[in-house]
Amino acid sequence: MIEKRKPIKVEQALKRVFDYARYGSIEYVSIEDSYGRYLGEDLVATHDVPFFNRSPYDGYAIRACDTVNASRDHPIEFKVIGEIGAGSVFDGVVGEHEAVRIMTGAQIPDGADCVIMLELVTEIGQHMIEIKRKVKQGENISFIGEDTKKGTVLAPKGTYVNPGDVALLATFGYKQVPVSSKPKIGIIATGSELLDVDQPLEPGKIRNSNTYMIMAQVKRAGGEPIYFGQFEDDFQTCFEQVKNTLEQVDFLITTGGVSVGDYDYLPEIYEKLGADVLFNKIAMRPGSVTTVAVKDEKLLFGLSGNPSACYVGCELFVKPIIRKFLHNRNPVLKRAQAVLGQDFPKANPFDRFVRSYLNFDGSQLYVYPVGLDKSNIVSSLAGANVLLVLPGGTRGFKKGMKVDVLLLEDQEGAPLDTFLAGFKNLNRGDSDEVI
Ligand SMILES: Nc1nc2c(c(=O)[nH]1)N[C@H]1C(S)=C(S)[C@@H](COP(=O)(O)OP(=O)(O)OC[C@H]3O[C@@H](n4cnc5c(N)ncnc54)[C@H](O)[C@@H]3O)O[C@H]1N2
Ligand code: MOO
Ligand SMILES: [Mg+2]
């Protein structure tokens, strides 16, 4: 008799998966390779920035007290006793009615306490200038530590390294950058119908697109995909592959064979492995068959063979586990609100995650479902930049309604708690009970 599966809610499923999250260690990469990685340690300012008082302008460094009586009608003369560009230091002291010509970025000479810009000064002879306005003490000086103070945590461990972080890493002398080691994610595709990308089509066969899609998703999430091959729907072959691969990776993803069909062997494979199945049905579409099991504390993600279901399962369950492994504090997809740009009349008892396009029209965020909304569709995936979240148990949705979307290309993410709370706040048509 066919097994009747009990669906659980998305948020319950995610909570169960997080119980088995693992953390990566630290490795070092050169600063050139740090962009797009995740910090393995807090990035702490190891010195004040600026490290010395410096000039933000090309001008003259003088003493403010010497300009007290300066005005348009009463210019004050200064003797230029030296000149310095950025990188040079004036080794004298600026005295009464003396000035040092100074360029942007150069250290303020001793004795001087302000800078007047070149444009406001008149040269009246060799090494003589005239100033016609008062300058305040401290005016036009970038002071020690005004950018950042020594000891400040500028980015916590687990932060996604963006170009601005790279600038900070360079500022503080990180030739080698401590980053979180990437989780090794094994990928196995199952299905006797699968051809590889370079094979010509044959009757009844399709090219394996999921493997390459998952590899890209794993990379986008910050993990290291390792492809172990595609295998025919043969229990023994698939069992051996899953068993052997599991020993070599941090997490394992399989695609296909996870439903209730005659050749869907993943459920039996979990059983023979002695793996603990956390759930095998989620109240969501697509991806309701998404199964997660645990063997020796290691997570096995059994993603659907249907491309869109596979994609959604990967974004909702694998990505957060990758981000967590990288010590990221916001491991889950970030949620935003948008206005539904067109009617979506399909009712469904399950929450729907519709591949959609989010667009800002200049004043408002609008979201439009992309292409056909079936779990076996591949064409709609490319145009999606969000998953539109439509709560289950309602009677379809009308253009103009406020809806939640989950951002697919965003690097910031959201904390697990906020994500889970977002589901609680969804106005589901059903009771809080599992469907
Ligand atoms: N009697 C039932 N049948 C099905 C149910 C159900 O509840 N009862 N669920 C349906 C849903 S929903 C989904 S989703 C699929 C899940 O199927 P599997 O995860 O077991 O995947 P397969 O059967 O192996 O393949 C499904 C579909 O996807 C194609 N596929 C498989 N691998 C790939 C790949 N690597 N690249 C591209 N496409 C792939 C495969 O050819 C099939 O067309 O089950 C429904 N059935
Ligand atoms: O698992 Mo299927 O993708 O629900 O649609
Ligand atoms: Mg199947």
Short mmCIF file of C-alpha atoms and ligand atoms in Angstrom, two decimals:
data_model
loop_
_atom_site.label_atom_id
_atom_site.label_comp_id
_atom_site.label_asym_id
_atom_site.label_seq_id
_atom_site.Cartn_x
_atom_site.Cartn_y
_atom_site.Cartn_z
CA MET A 1 0.00 0.00 0.00
CA ILE A 2 1.20 3.50 -0.78
CA GLU A 3 2.64 5.38 2.15
CA LYS A 4 0.55 8.34 3.34
CA ARG A 5 2.84 11.19 4.27
CA LYS A 6 2.11 13.78 6.92
CA PRO A 7 2.97 17.33 5.81
CA ILE A 8 4.49 19.76 8.27
CA LYS A 9 4.65 23.51 8.00
CA VAL A 10 7.64 25.18 6.38
CA GLU A 11 8.72 26.86 9.60
CA GLN A 12 8.56 23.60 11.56
CA ALA A 13 10.64 21.90 8.90
CA LEU A 14 13.23 24.67 8.97
CA LYS A 15 13.46 24.53 12.76
CA ARG A 16 14.09 20.79 12.64
CA VAL A 17 16.85 21.25 10.06
CA PHE A 18 18.53 23.96 12.12
CA ASP A 19 18.86 21.55 15.04
CA TYR A 20 21.51 19.82 12.95
CA ALA A 21 23.36 22.91 11.70
CA ARG A 22 27.15 22.63 11.75
CA TYR A 23 29.85 25.27 11.81
CA GLY A 24 32.89 25.55 9.60
CA SER A 25 36.41 26.37 10.70
CA ILE A 26 38.73 29.15 9.59
CA GLU A 27 41.04 29.23 6.62
CA TYR A 28 43.17 32.00 5.19
CA VAL A 29 42.90 33.46 1.70
CA SER A 30 44.79 36.32 0.11
CA ILE A 31 43.01 39.65 0.25
CA GLU A 32 42.50 39.48 -3.53
CA ASP A 33 40.39 36.36 -3.02
CA SER A 34 38.45 37.60 0.00
CA TYR A 35 35.59 39.28 -1.88
CA GLY A 36 32.45 37.16 -1.65
CA ARG A 37 33.77 35.05 1.24
CA TYR A 38 32.52 35.20 4.86
CA LEU A 39 34.74 36.56 7.64
CA GLY A 40 36.22 33.88 9.87
CA GLU A 41 36.93 36.38 12.68
CA ASP A 42 35.60 39.77 13.77
CA LEU A 43 37.17 42.53 11.72
CA VAL A 44 38.56 44.84 14.41
CA ALA A 45 40.21 48.22 13.83
CA THR A 46 43.81 47.57 14.91
CA HIS A 47 44.64 51.28 14.88
CA ASP A 48 42.90 54.64 14.69
CA VAL A 49 41.95 55.88 11.24
CA PRO A 50 43.30 58.39 10.39
CA PHE A 51 46.44 57.37 12.18
CA PHE A 52 47.66 61.01 12.21
CA ASN A 53 45.93 64.39 11.89
CA ARG A 54 45.84 65.13 8.19
CA SER A 55 44.68 67.68 5.70
CA PRO A 56 41.48 66.94 3.72
CA TYR A 57 42.34 69.72 1.24
CA ASP A 58 45.17 71.19 -0.78
CA GLY A 59 45.97 74.42 1.10
CA TYR A 60 48.12 76.00 3.77
CA ALA A 61 48.52 74.77 7.36
CA ILE A 62 48.56 77.74 9.72
CA ARG A 63 47.72 78.81 13.28
CA ALA A 64 44.07 79.91 13.69
CA CYS A 65 45.04 82.61 16.21
CA ASP A 66 47.02 84.42 13.49
CA THR A 67 43.83 84.95 11.45
CA VAL A 68 41.70 86.51 14.20
CA ASN A 69 41.93 90.00 12.67
CA ALA A 70 41.84 88.90 9.03
CA SER A 71 39.11 90.32 6.80
CA ARG A 72 38.54 91.43 3.22
CA ASP A 73 39.79 94.92 4.12
CA HIS A 74 42.48 93.68 6.40
CA PRO A 75 44.48 90.88 4.80
CA ILE A 76 47.11 89.18 6.92
CA GLU A 77 50.43 88.07 5.48
CA PHE A 78 52.04 84.71 6.14
CA LYS A 79 55.48 83.45 5.31
CA VAL A 80 55.53 80.06 3.57
CA ILE A 81 58.21 78.08 5.36
CA GLY A 82 57.82 74.74 3.58
CA GLU A 83 55.66 72.51 1.43
CA ILE A 84 54.57 68.89 1.77
CA GLY A 85 52.63 66.44 -0.34
CA ALA A 86 50.80 63.34 0.96
CA GLY A 87 53.32 60.92 2.40
CA SER A 88 55.78 63.61 3.47
CA VAL A 89 56.16 65.04 6.96
CA PHE A 90 57.25 68.61 7.70
CA ASP A 91 59.90 68.41 10.35
CA GLY A 92 59.77 71.98 11.66
CA VAL A 93 57.19 73.81 13.75
CA VAL A 94 54.76 76.36 12.30
CA GLY A 95 55.20 79.63 14.19
CA GLU A 96 53.53 83.02 14.27
CA HIS A 97 52.39 84.18 10.81
CA GLU A 98 53.97 81.17 9.21
CA ALA A 99 52.36 78.70 6.81
CA VAL A 100 53.22 75.33 5.32
CA ARG A 101 51.84 74.57 1.86
CA ILE A 102 50.16 71.21 2.36
CA MET A 103 48.46 68.77 0.00
CA THR A 104 45.43 66.54 0.66
CA GLY A 105 46.34 63.58 2.83
CA ALA A 106 49.54 65.06 4.28
CA GLN A 107 50.16 65.13 8.04
CA ILE A 108 49.39 68.45 9.75
CA PRO A 109 52.74 69.99 10.81
CA ASP A 110 53.43 70.66 14.47
CA GLY A 111 52.33 74.12 15.54
CA ALA A 112 49.54 74.38 12.93
CA ASP A 113 45.94 73.85 14.01
CA CYS A 114 43.93 74.52 10.85
CA VAL A 115 44.12 74.52 7.07
CA ILE A 116 42.95 77.11 4.59
CA MET A 117 42.16 75.95 1.05
CA LEU A 118 44.37 77.13 -1.84
CA GLU A 119 41.40 78.88 -3.47
CA LEU A 120 41.06 81.25 -0.47
CA VAL A 121 44.66 82.39 -0.44
CA THR A 122 46.46 85.02 -2.55
CA GLU A 123 50.12 84.56 -3.38
CA ILE A 124 51.75 87.94 -3.07
CA GLY A 125 55.39 87.16 -3.75
CA GLN A 126 57.96 84.48 -3.32
CA HIS A 127 57.07 82.45 -0.21
CA MET A 128 54.49 85.03 0.89
CA ILE A 129 50.70 84.66 0.98
CA GLU A 130 47.80 86.78 2.08
CA ILE A 131 44.68 85.60 3.94
CA LYS A 132 41.47 87.65 4.06
CA ARG A 133 39.26 85.62 6.39
CA LYS A 134 39.27 84.07 9.83
CA VAL A 135 39.94 80.35 10.11
CA LYS A 136 38.74 78.43 13.15
CA GLN A 137 40.92 76.19 15.25
CA GLY A 138 40.55 72.63 13.92
CA GLU A 139 39.01 73.81 10.64
CA ASN A 140 39.83 71.51 7.71
CA ILE A 141 41.63 68.89 9.73
CA SER A 142 40.82 65.20 9.62
CA PHE A 143 41.56 64.23 13.18
CA ILE A 144 43.12 61.01 14.47
CA GLY A 145 40.41 58.36 14.90
CA GLU A 146 37.60 60.42 13.35
CA ASP A 147 36.99 57.71 10.72
CA THR A 148 37.22 54.84 13.17
CA LYS A 149 38.72 54.22 16.60
CA LYS A 150 41.16 51.48 17.47
CA GLY A 151 39.31 48.47 18.88
CA THR A 152 36.01 49.06 17.06
CA VAL A 153 34.43 45.89 15.64
CA LEU A 154 33.76 46.96 12.07
CA ALA A 155 32.25 43.70 10.83
CA PRO A 156 31.46 40.62 12.93
CA LYS A 157 32.61 37.11 12.14
CA GLY A 158 30.38 35.60 9.46
CA THR A 159 29.92 38.85 7.54
CA TYR A 160 29.74 38.55 3.77
CA VAL A 161 32.84 40.32 2.49
CA ASN A 162 31.80 43.12 0.14
CA PRO A 163 34.12 45.55 -1.63
CA GLY A 164 33.86 47.96 1.33
CA ASP A 165 35.00 45.23 3.71
CA VAL A 166 37.93 44.55 1.38
CA ALA A 167 38.92 48.22 1.74
CA LEU A 168 38.85 47.82 5.54
CA LEU A 169 40.87 44.62 5.40
CA ALA A 170 43.51 46.43 3.37
CA THR A 171 43.44 49.43 5.73
CA PHE A 172 44.28 47.17 8.64
CA GLY A 173 46.97 45.24 6.87
CA TYR A 174 45.30 41.90 6.19
CA LYS A 175 47.42 40.43 3.40
CA GLN A 176 45.89 37.08 4.38
CA VAL A 177 42.26 37.19 5.46
CA PRO A 178 40.68 34.74 7.93
CA VAL A 179 37.50 33.47 6.28
CA SER A 180 35.02 30.74 7.17
CA SER A 181 35.83 27.53 5.36
CA LYS A 182 33.17 26.65 2.80
CA PRO A 183 30.97 23.65 3.48
CA LYS A 184 31.56 20.83 1.02
CA ILE A 185 28.19 19.99 -0.43
CA GLY A 186 27.99 16.68 -2.28
CA ILE A 187 25.49 16.49 -5.12
CA ILE A 188 24.05 13.30 -6.55
CA ALA A 189 21.43 13.20 -9.29
CA THR A 190 19.21 10.15 -9.62
CA GLY A 191 17.08 9.20 -12.59
CA SER A 192 17.28 6.69 -15.47
CA GLU A 193 15.95 9.40 -17.78
CA LEU A 194 18.93 11.69 -17.26
CA LEU A 195 21.37 12.62 -20.01
CA ASP A 196 24.39 14.78 -19.35
CA VAL A 197 24.56 18.26 -20.84
CA ASP A 198 26.68 17.24 -23.79
CA GLN A 199 24.54 14.27 -24.83
CA PRO A 200 22.03 14.48 -27.70
CA LEU A 201 18.36 14.11 -26.81
CA GLU A 202 16.76 10.67 -27.10
CA PRO A 203 13.13 9.59 -26.75
CA GLY A 204 12.05 9.53 -23.11
CA LYS A 205 15.22 11.18 -21.87
CA ILE A 206 15.98 14.68 -20.62
CA ARG A 207 19.19 16.53 -19.85
CA ASN A 208 20.10 16.74 -16.21
CA SER A 209 19.60 20.40 -15.40
CA ASN A 210 19.17 20.12 -11.63
CA THR A 211 22.79 19.25 -10.91
CA TYR A 212 24.10 22.38 -12.55
CA MET A 213 21.35 24.52 -11.09
CA ILE A 214 22.08 23.25 -7.58
CA MET A 215 25.82 23.77 -8.06
CA ALA A 216 25.10 27.41 -8.93
CA GLN A 217 22.74 27.80 -5.98
CA VAL A 218 25.31 26.32 -3.60
CA LYS A 219 27.94 28.74 -4.92
CA ARG A 220 25.55 31.67 -4.62
CA ALA A 221 24.94 30.67 -1.01
CA GLY A 222 28.70 30.52 -0.31
CA GLY A 223 29.24 26.74 -0.31
CA GLU A 224 31.49 24.47 -2.35
CA PRO A 225 29.52 22.09 -4.55
CA ILE A 226 31.08 18.73 -5.35
CA TYR A 227 29.31 16.78 -8.04
CA PHE A 228 29.48 13.02 -7.60
CA GLY A 229 27.56 12.08 -10.74
CA GLN A 230 24.16 11.05 -12.01
CA PHE A 231 22.93 7.51 -11.46
CA GLU A 232 20.17 5.33 -12.83
CA ASP A 233 17.19 4.50 -10.67
CA ASP A 234 18.76 1.35 -9.27
CA PHE A 235 18.50 0.85 -5.52
CA GLN A 236 21.88 -0.75 -4.92
CA THR A 237 23.82 1.73 -7.09
CA CYS A 238 22.14 4.75 -5.53
CA PHE A 239 22.53 3.34 -2.01
CA GLU A 240 26.28 2.79 -2.47
CA GLN A 241 26.73 6.24 -3.96
CA VAL A 242 24.85 8.00 -1.17
CA LYS A 243 26.68 6.01 1.52
CA ASN A 244 30.15 6.65 0.07
CA THR A 245 29.56 10.28 -0.75
CA LEU A 246 28.22 11.08 2.67
CA GLU A 247 31.59 10.22 4.21
CA GLN A 248 33.36 12.78 2.02
CA VAL A 249 31.18 15.86 2.48
CA ASP A 250 29.66 18.15 5.10
CA PHE A 251 26.16 17.90 3.64
CA LEU A 252 24.68 15.82 0.88
CA ILE A 253 22.07 16.83 -1.66
CA THR A 254 20.28 14.33 -3.83
CA THR A 255 17.81 15.27 -6.50
CA GLY A 256 14.97 13.04 -7.68
CA GLY A 257 13.59 9.74 -6.45
CA VAL A 258 12.20 11.12 -3.25
CA SER A 259 8.47 10.75 -3.83
CA VAL A 260 6.26 7.66 -3.71
CA GLY A 261 6.90 6.23 -7.21
CA ASP A 262 8.11 2.72 -8.02
CA TYR A 263 11.64 3.94 -8.74
CA ASP A 264 11.81 6.58 -6.01
CA TYR A 265 14.46 4.87 -3.91
CA LEU A 266 15.54 7.62 -1.54
CA PRO A 267 13.08 6.64 1.22
CA GLU A 268 14.46 3.05 1.21
CA ILE A 269 18.02 4.36 1.05
CA TYR A 270 17.47 6.42 4.22
CA GLU A 271 16.05 3.33 5.88
CA LYS A 272 18.93 1.06 4.92
CA LEU A 273 21.45 3.73 5.94
CA GLY A 274 19.78 3.97 9.34
CA ALA A 275 19.23 7.70 8.77
CA ASP A 276 16.68 9.60 10.79
CA VAL A 277 14.08 11.19 8.50
CA LEU A 278 13.19 14.63 9.94
CA PHE A 279 10.26 15.03 7.53
CA ASN A 280 9.24 13.84 4.09
CA LYS A 281 6.39 16.17 3.27
CA ILE A 282 6.13 19.93 3.70
CA ALA A 283 2.95 21.96 3.36
CA MET A 284 4.40 23.98 0.52
CA ARG A 285 4.33 24.14 -3.28
CA PRO A 286 6.50 23.51 -5.12
CA GLY A 287 8.77 21.19 -3.19
CA SER A 288 6.23 19.40 -1.01
CA VAL A 289 8.25 16.19 -1.32
CA THR A 290 11.42 17.83 0.03
CA THR A 291 12.85 15.36 2.52
CA VAL A 292 15.59 15.90 5.06
CA ALA A 293 17.29 13.07 6.90
CA VAL A 294 20.19 12.87 9.34
CA LYS A 295 22.88 10.23 9.44
CA ASP A 296 25.62 10.49 12.06
CA GLU A 297 24.67 14.15 12.66
CA LYS A 298 25.06 14.89 8.93
CA LEU A 299 22.19 16.36 6.96
CA LEU A 300 21.00 14.69 3.77
CA PHE A 301 18.77 16.92 1.67
CA GLY A 302 16.48 14.89 -0.57
CA LEU A 303 15.37 17.49 -3.09
CA SER A 304 12.69 16.82 -5.64
CA GLY A 305 13.52 15.89 -9.22
CA ASN A 306 11.11 18.50 -10.53
CA PRO A 307 13.28 21.53 -11.34
CA SER A 308 11.22 24.25 -9.66
CA ALA A 309 10.56 22.11 -6.59
CA CYS A 310 14.27 21.33 -6.42
CA TYR A 311 15.17 25.03 -6.71
CA VAL A 312 12.77 26.12 -3.96
CA GLY A 313 13.83 23.30 -1.62
CA CYS A 314 17.45 24.34 -2.06
CA GLU A 315 16.78 28.04 -1.36
CA LEU A 316 14.60 27.42 1.69
CA PHE A 317 16.53 24.62 3.39
CA VAL A 318 20.05 24.22 2.00
CA LYS A 319 21.02 27.87 1.68
CA PRO A 320 20.37 28.73 5.37
CA ILE A 321 22.42 25.74 6.47
CA ILE A 322 25.30 26.88 4.26
CA ARG A 323 25.11 30.42 5.64
CA LYS A 324 25.01 29.09 9.18
CA PHE A 325 28.09 26.96 8.48
CA LEU A 326 29.81 30.19 7.40
CA HIS A 327 28.95 31.72 10.81
CA ASN A 328 26.62 34.20 9.18
CA ARG A 329 24.12 35.77 11.61
CA ASN A 330 21.43 36.24 8.98
CA PRO A 331 21.32 32.84 7.33
CA VAL A 332 17.79 32.85 5.97
CA LEU A 333 16.26 34.55 2.92
CA LYS A 334 15.39 38.18 3.53
CA ARG A 335 11.72 39.07 3.35
CA ALA A 336 10.23 42.22 1.87
CA GLN A 337 6.73 43.46 1.15
CA ALA A 338 5.45 44.29 -2.30
CA VAL A 339 2.24 44.90 -4.16
CA LEU A 340 0.97 42.00 -6.24
CA GLY A 341 1.09 43.16 -9.86
CA GLN A 342 -1.45 40.68 -11.22
CA ASP A 343 -4.19 38.36 -9.99
CA PHE A 344 -3.12 34.94 -8.74
CA PRO A 345 -6.39 33.05 -8.57
CA LYS A 346 -5.15 29.54 -7.70
CA ALA A 347 -6.28 28.42 -4.27
CA ASN A 348 -4.10 25.92 -2.43
CA PRO A 349 -4.11 24.42 1.03
CA PHE A 350 -0.29 24.64 1.02
CA ASP A 351 1.89 27.77 1.18
CA ARG A 352 3.08 28.66 -2.30
CA PHE A 353 6.50 29.97 -3.21
CA VAL A 354 5.95 31.39 -6.64
CA ARG A 355 8.95 32.24 -8.83
CA SER A 356 8.46 35.92 -9.41
CA TYR A 357 10.02 39.15 -10.54
CA LEU A 358 10.27 42.07 -8.14
CA ASN A 359 10.36 45.49 -9.72
CA PHE A 360 10.59 49.00 -8.30
CA ASP A 361 8.52 51.33 -10.47
CA GLY A 362 9.98 54.49 -8.94
CA SER A 363 7.64 54.71 -5.98
CA GLN A 364 6.55 51.20 -5.09
CA LEU A 365 7.75 47.59 -5.20
CA TYR A 366 5.62 45.41 -7.44
CA VAL A 367 5.88 41.65 -7.79
CA TYR A 368 4.86 39.60 -10.83
CA PRO A 369 4.83 35.79 -11.05
CA VAL A 370 7.13 34.61 -13.85
CA GLY A 371 5.91 32.05 -16.37
CA LEU A 372 4.08 28.87 -15.54
CA ASP A 373 3.68 27.99 -11.90
CA LYS A 374 4.12 24.22 -11.88
CA SER A 375 6.83 22.34 -10.10
CA ASN A 376 8.06 20.61 -13.26
CA ILE A 377 8.68 23.91 -15.05
CA VAL A 378 12.25 24.98 -15.73
CA SER A 379 11.72 28.06 -17.91
CA SER A 380 10.34 30.33 -15.17
CA LEU A 381 13.38 29.93 -12.92
CA ALA A 382 15.73 32.16 -14.87
CA GLY A 383 13.54 35.25 -14.66
CA ALA A 384 12.87 34.99 -10.93
CA ASN A 385 14.58 37.33 -8.47
CA VAL A 386 12.18 36.57 -5.61
CA LEU A 387 9.88 33.88 -4.32
CA LEU A 388 6.44 35.32 -3.80
CA VAL A 389 4.99 33.87 -0.59
CA LEU A 390 1.30 33.09 -0.82
CA PRO A 391 -0.06 31.63 2.42
CA GLY A 392 -1.95 28.37 2.16
CA GLY A 393 -5.64 27.93 2.81
CA THR A 394 -6.77 31.11 1.10
CA ARG A 395 -8.80 31.58 -2.05
CA GLY A 396 -6.28 33.08 -4.38
CA PHE A 397 -4.92 36.59 -4.47
CA LYS A 398 -5.93 39.80 -6.20
CA LYS A 399 -3.80 42.38 -7.96
CA GLY A 400 -3.04 45.26 -5.59
CA MET A 401 -2.81 43.12 -2.44
CA LYS A 402 0.22 43.50 -0.16
CA VAL A 403 2.28 40.31 -0.26
CA ASP A 404 5.56 38.98 1.13
CA VAL A 405 8.50 38.14 -1.09
CA LEU A 406 11.76 36.36 -0.33
CA LEU A 407 14.81 37.89 -2.00
CA LEU A 408 16.93 35.44 -3.97
CA GLU A 409 19.91 37.56 -5.00
CA ASP A 410 20.34 39.46 -1.74
CA GLN A 411 23.53 38.86 0.26
CA GLU A 412 22.39 40.23 3.61
CA GLY A 413 19.84 37.60 4.58
CA ALA A 414 17.74 37.63 7.75
CA PRO A 415 17.93 36.03 11.20
CA LEU A 416 16.11 32.73 11.59
CA ASP A 417 13.76 34.14 14.26
CA THR A 418 12.53 36.97 12.04
CA PHE A 419 12.00 34.54 9.22
CA LEU A 420 9.99 32.18 11.38
CA ALA A 421 7.99 35.06 12.82
CA GLY A 422 7.19 36.14 9.25
CA PHE A 423 5.44 32.82 8.71
CA LYS A 424 3.49 33.16 11.94
CA ASN A 425 2.24 36.54 10.75
CA LEU A 426 1.10 35.13 7.44
CA ASN A 427 -2.62 35.25 7.30
CA ARG A 428 -3.11 31.58 6.60
CA GLY A 429 -6.63 30.46 5.97
CA ASP A 430 -6.17 27.28 7.99
CA SER A 431 -5.83 26.81 11.71
CA ASP A 432 -2.38 26.57 13.28
CA GLU A 433 -2.58 22.80 13.00
CA VAL A 434 -0.56 20.95 10.43
CA ILE A 435 -2.63 20.23 7.35
N1 LIG B 1 1.43 9.69 -6.76
C1 LIG B 1 2.13 10.79 -6.54
N2 LIG B 1 2.96 11.22 -7.51
C2 LIG B 1 3.69 12.32 -7.31
C3 LIG B 1 3.58 13.04 -6.10
C4 LIG B 1 2.72 12.54 -5.09
O1 LIG B 1 2.59 13.11 -4.00
N3 LIG B 1 2.04 11.40 -5.36
N4 LIG B 1 4.27 14.17 -5.93
C5 LIG B 1 4.56 14.89 -7.15
C6 LIG B 1 5.39 16.00 -6.85
S1 LIG B 1 4.64 17.29 -6.09
C7 LIG B 1 6.69 16.03 -7.18
S2 LIG B 1 7.58 17.46 -6.89
C8 LIG B 1 7.38 14.90 -7.82
C9 LIG B 1 8.64 14.55 -7.07
O2 LIG B 1 9.28 13.54 -7.70
P1 LIG B 1 10.68 12.97 -7.23
O3 LIG B 1 11.35 13.92 -6.32
O4 LIG B 1 10.50 11.60 -6.80
O5 LIG B 1 11.55 13.07 -8.55
P2 LIG B 1 11.54 12.08 -9.79
O6 LIG B 1 10.32 11.25 -9.77
O7 LIG B 1 12.82 11.43 -9.85
O8 LIG B 1 11.44 13.15 -10.96
C10 LIG B 1 10.39 14.05 -11.07
C11 LIG B 1 10.49 14.83 -12.38
O9 LIG B 1 11.70 15.58 -12.39
C12 LIG B 1 12.50 15.24 -13.51
N5 LIG B 1 13.92 15.25 -13.07
C13 LIG B 1 14.47 14.38 -12.21
N6 LIG B 1 15.78 14.66 -12.04
C14 LIG B 1 16.04 15.71 -12.83
C15 LIG B 1 17.22 16.44 -13.09
N7 LIG B 1 18.39 16.12 -12.49
N8 LIG B 1 17.16 17.48 -13.95
C16 LIG B 1 15.98 17.81 -14.55
N9 LIG B 1 14.82 17.15 -14.31
C17 LIG B 1 14.85 16.11 -13.49
C18 LIG B 1 12.07 13.85 -13.87
O10 LIG B 1 12.36 13.53 -15.19
C19 LIG B 1 10.57 13.92 -13.57
O11 LIG B 1 9.89 14.51 -14.65
O12 LIG B 1 6.59 13.76 -7.82
C20 LIG B 1 5.24 14.00 -8.21
N10 LIG B 1 4.55 12.77 -8.28
O1 MOO B 2 6.86 18.67 -4.33
MO1 MOO B 2 5.98 19.07 -5.61
O2 MOO B 2 7.06 20.15 -6.16
O3 MOO B 2 4.99 19.79 -4.38
O4 MOO B 2 5.27 20.36 -6.34
MG MG B 3 9.42 10.32 -8.37
#
